[in-house]
Structures are given as C-alpha cells and as structure tokens.
Tab-separated table of C-alpha atoms in Angstrom:
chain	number	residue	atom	x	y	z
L	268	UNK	CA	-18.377	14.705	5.008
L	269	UNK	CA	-18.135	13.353	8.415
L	270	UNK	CA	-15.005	11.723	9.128
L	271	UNK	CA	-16.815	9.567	11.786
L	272	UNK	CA	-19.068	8.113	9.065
L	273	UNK	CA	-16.657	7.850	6.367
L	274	UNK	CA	-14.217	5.740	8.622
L	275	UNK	CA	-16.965	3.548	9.223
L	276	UNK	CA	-18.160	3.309	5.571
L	277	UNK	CA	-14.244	2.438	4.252
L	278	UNK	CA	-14.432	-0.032	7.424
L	279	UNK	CA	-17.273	-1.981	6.250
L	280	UNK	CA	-15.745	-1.716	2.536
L	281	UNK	CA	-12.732	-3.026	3.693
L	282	UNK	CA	-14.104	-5.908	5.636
L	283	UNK	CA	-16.078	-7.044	2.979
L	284	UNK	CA	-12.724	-6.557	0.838
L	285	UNK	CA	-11.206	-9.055	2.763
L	286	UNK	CA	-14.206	-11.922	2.835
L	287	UNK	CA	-13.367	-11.244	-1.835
L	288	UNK	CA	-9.698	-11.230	-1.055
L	289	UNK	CA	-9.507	-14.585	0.821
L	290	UNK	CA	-11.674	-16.205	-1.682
L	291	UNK	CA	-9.456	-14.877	-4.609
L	292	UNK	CA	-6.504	-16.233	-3.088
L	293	UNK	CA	-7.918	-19.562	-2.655
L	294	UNK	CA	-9.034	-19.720	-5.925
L	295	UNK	CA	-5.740	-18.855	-7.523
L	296	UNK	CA	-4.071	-21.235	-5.323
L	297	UNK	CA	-6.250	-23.467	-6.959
L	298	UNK	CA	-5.885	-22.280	-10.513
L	299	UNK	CA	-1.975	-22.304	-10.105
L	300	UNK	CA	-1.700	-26.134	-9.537
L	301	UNK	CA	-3.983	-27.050	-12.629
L	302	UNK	CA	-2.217	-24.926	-14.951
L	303	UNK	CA	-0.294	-26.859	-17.498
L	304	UNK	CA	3.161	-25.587	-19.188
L	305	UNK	CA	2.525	-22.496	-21.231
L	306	UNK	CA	4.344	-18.934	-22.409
L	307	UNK	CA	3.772	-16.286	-20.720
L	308	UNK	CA	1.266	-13.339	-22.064
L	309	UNK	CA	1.524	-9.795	-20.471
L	310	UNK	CA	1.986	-11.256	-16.649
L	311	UNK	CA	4.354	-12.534	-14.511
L	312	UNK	CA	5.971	-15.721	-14.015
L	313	UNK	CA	5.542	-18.974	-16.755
L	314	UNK	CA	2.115	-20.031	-17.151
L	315	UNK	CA	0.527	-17.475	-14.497
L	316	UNK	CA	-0.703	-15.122	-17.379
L	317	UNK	CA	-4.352	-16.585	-17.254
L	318	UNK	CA	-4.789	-15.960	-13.551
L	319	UNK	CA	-8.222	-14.035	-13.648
L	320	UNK	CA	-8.148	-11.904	-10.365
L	321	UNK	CA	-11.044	-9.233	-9.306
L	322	UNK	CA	-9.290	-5.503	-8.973
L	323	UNK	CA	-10.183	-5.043	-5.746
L	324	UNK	CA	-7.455	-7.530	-4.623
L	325	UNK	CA	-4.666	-5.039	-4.868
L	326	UNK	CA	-5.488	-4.488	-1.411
L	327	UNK	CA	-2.888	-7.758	0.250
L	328	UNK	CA	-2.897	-9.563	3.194
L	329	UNK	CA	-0.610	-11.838	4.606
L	330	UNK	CA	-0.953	-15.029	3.081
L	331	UNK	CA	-0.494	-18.499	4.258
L	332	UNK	CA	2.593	-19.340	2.679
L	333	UNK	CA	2.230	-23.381	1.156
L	334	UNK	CA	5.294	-25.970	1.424
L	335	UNK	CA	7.245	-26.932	-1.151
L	336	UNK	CA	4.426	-29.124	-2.673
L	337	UNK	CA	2.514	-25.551	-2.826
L	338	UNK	CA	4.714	-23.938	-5.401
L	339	UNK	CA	4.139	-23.858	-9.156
L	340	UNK	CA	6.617	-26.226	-10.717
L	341	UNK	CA	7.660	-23.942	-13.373
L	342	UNK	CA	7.418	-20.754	-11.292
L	343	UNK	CA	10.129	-23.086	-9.208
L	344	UNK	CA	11.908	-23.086	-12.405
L	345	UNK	CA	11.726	-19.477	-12.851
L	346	UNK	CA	12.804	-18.523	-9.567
L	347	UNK	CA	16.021	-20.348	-10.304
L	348	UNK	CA	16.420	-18.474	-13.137
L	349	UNK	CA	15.870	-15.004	-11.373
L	350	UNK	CA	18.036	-15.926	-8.720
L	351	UNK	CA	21.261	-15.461	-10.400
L	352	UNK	CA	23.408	-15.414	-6.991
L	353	UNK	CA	22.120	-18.810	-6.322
L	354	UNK	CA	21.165	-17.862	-3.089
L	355	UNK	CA	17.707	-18.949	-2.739
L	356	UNK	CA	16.361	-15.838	-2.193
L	357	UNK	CA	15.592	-12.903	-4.162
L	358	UNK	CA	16.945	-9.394	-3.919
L	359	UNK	CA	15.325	-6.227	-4.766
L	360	UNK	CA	17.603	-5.671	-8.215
L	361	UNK	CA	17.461	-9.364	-9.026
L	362	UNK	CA	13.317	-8.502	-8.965
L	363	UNK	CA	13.704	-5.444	-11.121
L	364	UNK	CA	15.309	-7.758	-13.388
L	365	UNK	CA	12.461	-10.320	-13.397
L	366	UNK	CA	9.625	-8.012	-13.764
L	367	UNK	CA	11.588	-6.199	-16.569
L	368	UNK	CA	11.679	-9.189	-19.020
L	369	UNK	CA	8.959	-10.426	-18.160
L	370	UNK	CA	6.070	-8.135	-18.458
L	371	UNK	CA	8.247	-5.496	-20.228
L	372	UNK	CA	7.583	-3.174	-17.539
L	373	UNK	CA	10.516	-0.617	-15.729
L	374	UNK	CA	9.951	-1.048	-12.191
L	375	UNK	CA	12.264	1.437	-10.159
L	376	UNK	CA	13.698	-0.331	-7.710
L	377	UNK	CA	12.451	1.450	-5.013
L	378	UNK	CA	8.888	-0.511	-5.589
L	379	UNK	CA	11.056	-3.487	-6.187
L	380	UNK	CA	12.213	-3.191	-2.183
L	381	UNK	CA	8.105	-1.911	-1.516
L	382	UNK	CA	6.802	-5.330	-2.741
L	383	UNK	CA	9.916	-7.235	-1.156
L	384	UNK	CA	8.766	-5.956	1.928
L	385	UNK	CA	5.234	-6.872	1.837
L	386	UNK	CA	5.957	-10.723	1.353
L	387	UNK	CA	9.994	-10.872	3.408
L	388	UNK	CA	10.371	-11.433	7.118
L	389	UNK	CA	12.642	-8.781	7.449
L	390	UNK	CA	15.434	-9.865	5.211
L	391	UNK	CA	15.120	-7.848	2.471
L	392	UNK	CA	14.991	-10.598	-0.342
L	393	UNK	CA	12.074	-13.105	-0.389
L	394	UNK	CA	12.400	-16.847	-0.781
L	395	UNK	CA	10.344	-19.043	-3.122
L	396	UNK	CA	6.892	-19.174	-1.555
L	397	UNK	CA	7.171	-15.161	-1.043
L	398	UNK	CA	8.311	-14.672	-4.889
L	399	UNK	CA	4.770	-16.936	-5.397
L	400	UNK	CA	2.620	-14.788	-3.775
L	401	UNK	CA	4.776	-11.714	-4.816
L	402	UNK	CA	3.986	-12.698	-8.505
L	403	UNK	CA	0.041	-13.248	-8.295
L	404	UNK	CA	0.236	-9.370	-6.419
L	405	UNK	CA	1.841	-7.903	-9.391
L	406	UNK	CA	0.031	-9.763	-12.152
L	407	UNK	CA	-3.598	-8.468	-9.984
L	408	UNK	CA	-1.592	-5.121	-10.246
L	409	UNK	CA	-1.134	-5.337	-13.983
L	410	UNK	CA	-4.884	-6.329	-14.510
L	411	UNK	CA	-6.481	-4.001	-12.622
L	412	UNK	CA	-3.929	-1.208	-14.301
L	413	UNK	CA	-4.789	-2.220	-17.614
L	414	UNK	CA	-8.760	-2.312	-16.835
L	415	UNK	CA	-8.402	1.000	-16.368
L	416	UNK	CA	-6.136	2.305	-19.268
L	417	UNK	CA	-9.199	2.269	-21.465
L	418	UNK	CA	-6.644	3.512	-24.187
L	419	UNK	CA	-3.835	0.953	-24.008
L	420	UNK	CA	-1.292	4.122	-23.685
L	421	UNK	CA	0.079	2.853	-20.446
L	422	UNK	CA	-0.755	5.620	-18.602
L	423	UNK	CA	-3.916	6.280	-16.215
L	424	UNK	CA	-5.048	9.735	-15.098
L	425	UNK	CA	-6.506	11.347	-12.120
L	426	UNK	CA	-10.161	10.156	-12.391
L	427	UNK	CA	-9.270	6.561	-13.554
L	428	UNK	CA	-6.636	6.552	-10.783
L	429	UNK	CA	-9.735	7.731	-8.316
L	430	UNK	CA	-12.013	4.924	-10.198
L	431	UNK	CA	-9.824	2.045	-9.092
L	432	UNK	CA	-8.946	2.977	-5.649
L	433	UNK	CA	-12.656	3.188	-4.918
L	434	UNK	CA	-13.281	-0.087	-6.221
L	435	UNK	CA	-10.159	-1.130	-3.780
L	436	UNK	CA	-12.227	0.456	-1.045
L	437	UNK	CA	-10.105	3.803	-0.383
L	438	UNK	CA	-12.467	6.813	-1.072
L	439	UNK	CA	-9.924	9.459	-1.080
L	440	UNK	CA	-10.625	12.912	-2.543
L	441	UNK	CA	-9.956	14.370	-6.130
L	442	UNK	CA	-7.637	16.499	-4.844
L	443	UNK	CA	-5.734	13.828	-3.387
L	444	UNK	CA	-5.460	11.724	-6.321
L	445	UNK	CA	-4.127	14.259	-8.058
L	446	UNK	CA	-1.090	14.287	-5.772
L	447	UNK	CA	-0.475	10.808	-6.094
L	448	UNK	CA	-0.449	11.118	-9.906
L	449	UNK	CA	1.465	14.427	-9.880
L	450	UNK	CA	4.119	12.834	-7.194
L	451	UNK	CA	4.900	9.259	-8.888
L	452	UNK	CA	3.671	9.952	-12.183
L	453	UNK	CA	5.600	10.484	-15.804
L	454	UNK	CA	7.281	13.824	-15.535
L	455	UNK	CA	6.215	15.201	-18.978
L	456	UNK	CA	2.497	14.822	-17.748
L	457	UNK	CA	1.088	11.760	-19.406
L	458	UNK	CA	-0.454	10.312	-16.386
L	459	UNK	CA	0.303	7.457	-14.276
L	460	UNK	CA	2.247	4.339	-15.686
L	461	UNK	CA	1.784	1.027	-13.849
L	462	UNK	CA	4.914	1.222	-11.575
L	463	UNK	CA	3.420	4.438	-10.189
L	464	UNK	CA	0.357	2.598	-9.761
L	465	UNK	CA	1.384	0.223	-7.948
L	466	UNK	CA	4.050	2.692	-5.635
L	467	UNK	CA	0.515	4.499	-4.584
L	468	UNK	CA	-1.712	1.033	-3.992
L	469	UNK	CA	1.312	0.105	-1.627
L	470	UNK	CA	1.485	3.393	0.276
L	471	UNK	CA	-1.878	3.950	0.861
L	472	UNK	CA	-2.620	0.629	2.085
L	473	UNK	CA	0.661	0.885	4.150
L	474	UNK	CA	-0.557	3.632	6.145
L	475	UNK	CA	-4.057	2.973	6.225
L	476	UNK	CA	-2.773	-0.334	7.762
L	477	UNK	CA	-0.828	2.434	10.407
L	478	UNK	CA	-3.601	4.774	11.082
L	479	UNK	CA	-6.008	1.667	12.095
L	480	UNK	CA	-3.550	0.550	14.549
L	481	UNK	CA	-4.133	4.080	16.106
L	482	UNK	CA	-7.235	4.466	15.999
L	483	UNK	CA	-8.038	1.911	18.731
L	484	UNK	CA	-12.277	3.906	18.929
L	485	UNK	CA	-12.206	3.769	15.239
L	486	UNK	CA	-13.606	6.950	14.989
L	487	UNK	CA	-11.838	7.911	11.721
L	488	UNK	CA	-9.506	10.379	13.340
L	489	UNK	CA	-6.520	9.776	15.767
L	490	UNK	CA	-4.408	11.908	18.381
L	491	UNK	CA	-0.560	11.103	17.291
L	492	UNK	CA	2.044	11.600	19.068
L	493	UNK	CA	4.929	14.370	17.612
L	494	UNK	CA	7.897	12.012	17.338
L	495	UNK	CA	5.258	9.237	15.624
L	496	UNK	CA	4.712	11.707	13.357
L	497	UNK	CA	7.915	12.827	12.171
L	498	UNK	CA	8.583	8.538	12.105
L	499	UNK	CA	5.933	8.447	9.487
L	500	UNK	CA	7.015	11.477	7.579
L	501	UNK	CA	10.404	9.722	7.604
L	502	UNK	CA	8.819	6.031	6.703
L	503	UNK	CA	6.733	8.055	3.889
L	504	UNK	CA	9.968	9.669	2.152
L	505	UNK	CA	11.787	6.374	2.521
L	506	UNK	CA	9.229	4.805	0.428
L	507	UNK	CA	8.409	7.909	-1.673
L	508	UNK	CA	12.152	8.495	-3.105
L	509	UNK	CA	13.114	6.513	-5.923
C-alpha cells in the first residue's frame, strides 16, 4: 500500500478520533458528578465502574484538568487512601498498588510510570485531578480489553489485538501485531493480558505522537536524523523493559 495514502487515511481516522474523544470526555465528566455512592465492579476507583466509554478512546489527549469542585468526592476519598505517604501525589508503586486491589489486575510497574507520565508534569507522581483522568484511561482500557476477550480468559490474541487497534485508528500490519503480542505478552503463549494491552496502546500512540511531529509534509514517511534515532531506540527500550 502506499504509504502516502495510508498516512492520510490514519490522519483523517485520527481526526475524527479526536471530534469522539472530546465528546467522551465531556460526557464522563458529566457522568462522574451524578454518580451517587456505590462499590466498585471490575473498574477503577469507587463508583466509576458504570462509566460507559466507546473503545476508540484509548487513544488520550491532554485533558483540561477541573478544580477542586471537578473531582469525584469519593474518588477524593480514594486518592487519600492510595496515597499512603500522605504526600498528595501519587507515585508509580503507590499506583501499582491501587490498580492491584482494585480491578484485581498485576500491572508491572513499568506501565504504572507509562500512565504516570501521560497525566504528570514532569514529576513523576500525579496529583488528584491527574489520578481522575488517569482512572477513566484505565477503566476505557479495561472495557475495550474485555470487548475483545470474547472468552473471558484474560488474554487477547494477535487478530483481536489487530481488531481493536483498528477501531483506535492505527492500521498496523499482521505481522506487526504479532510483535507486540510476542514482546509484552504471557511468556507461556496465551496471548495478551490487559497490562500488555495497555503497554502497546501507550507506545504506539507515543510514537505516532513523535513521528507526526516529524513529518511536518505529512506525507507518511520522514527523513530522521541518526542521533534522533538512536534517542528513540533508547526512549523505546526505556518504556519496553519491565
């Protein structure tokens, strides 16, 4: 296929993505302050389990981050509870805590610092408007995971794996997929669990986010120089090990 074209295809795909993406996140924002006190159900954070979020939104942008009048009162309370220094932010292993009792999931911590950095300033720890919007990402995360686990075995393979990142916009070759699910997939070959899924979602948007900043003709193919390359090998194995 022409790279030209397909560039310009994922472009459009994308844009639209975004027009779903700011709608979704007004919604929820929405959704969040009617919800009354309940347990939580297979998500993350008290009472956010009934956020209903399209799959596509795995794809995140940087939100507009509400005062303190903005934030869920019991996420508030949960936050206190995760933040066990009492410092008023969270830390990657305080997350990896969180996400472990509450959606019964083993996030390596690795992602944990991944989704940090997505919603931090630099810091490395995120305060509580950050752990709001971090929360809605991983419950869309969870959903969109478990849409495609048509057999509840917590695992996704290739094909599903290729399913769901075209519905996020990214058509990406067979081939391709199958590295993602060889490299952060379950060692004894069951497929894909949902940390893994949501290691690649972050990576690929990461540097589709860096290959659109240089490719100023959007033309679907850039000239890079050697020493930005080797930076993005390095930025890629940073993120890859865990």
């Amino acid at each position: 296929m022409d790279p030209k074209k397909l560039y310009k295809d994922q472009h459009k795909d994308h844009k639209k993505l975004e027009k779903k993406q700011e709608k979704n996140l007004k919604d929820q924002e929405k959704e969040v302050t009617k919800q009354k006190k309940e347990p939580r159900k297979n998500g993350v954070g008290v009472g956010h389990s009934s956020i209903q979020t399209n799959k596509s939104a795995m794809s995140y942008q940087q939100p507009h981050h509400p005062g303190a009048g903005g934030v869920d009162p019991q996420l508030a309370q949960w936050f206190t509870t995760v933040d066990q220094d009492r410092s008023g932010r969270i830390s990657a292993a305080e997350l990896q805590g969180a996400l472990m009792s509450s959606t019964g999931q083993k996030f390596s911590e690795s992602v944990c610092h991944l989704m940090i950095g997505m919603f931090d300033s630099g810091t490395g720890s995120i305060d509580i408007n950050g752990f709001q919007h971090l929360c809605q990402y991983v419950n869309q995360g969870l959903n969109a995971f478990r849409s495609f686990d048509s057999d509840q075995s917590g695992y996704i393979n290739s094909q599903e794996l290729s399913s769901a990142l075209q519905i996020m916009g990214y058509r990406l070759s067979l081939q391709f997929v199958n590295i993602l699910t060889t490299r952060f997939g379950d060692r004894r070959g069951k497929g894909l669990p949902v940390n893994g899924f949501i290691m690649s979602c972050i990576l690929i948007q990461k540097f589709t986010e860096s290959f659109r900043q240089r490719d100023i003709q959007q033309q679907g193919v850039i000239t890079i120089a050697y020493e930005d390359f080797l930076s993005l090998i390095l930025i890629s194995w940073t993120y890859a090990s865990s």
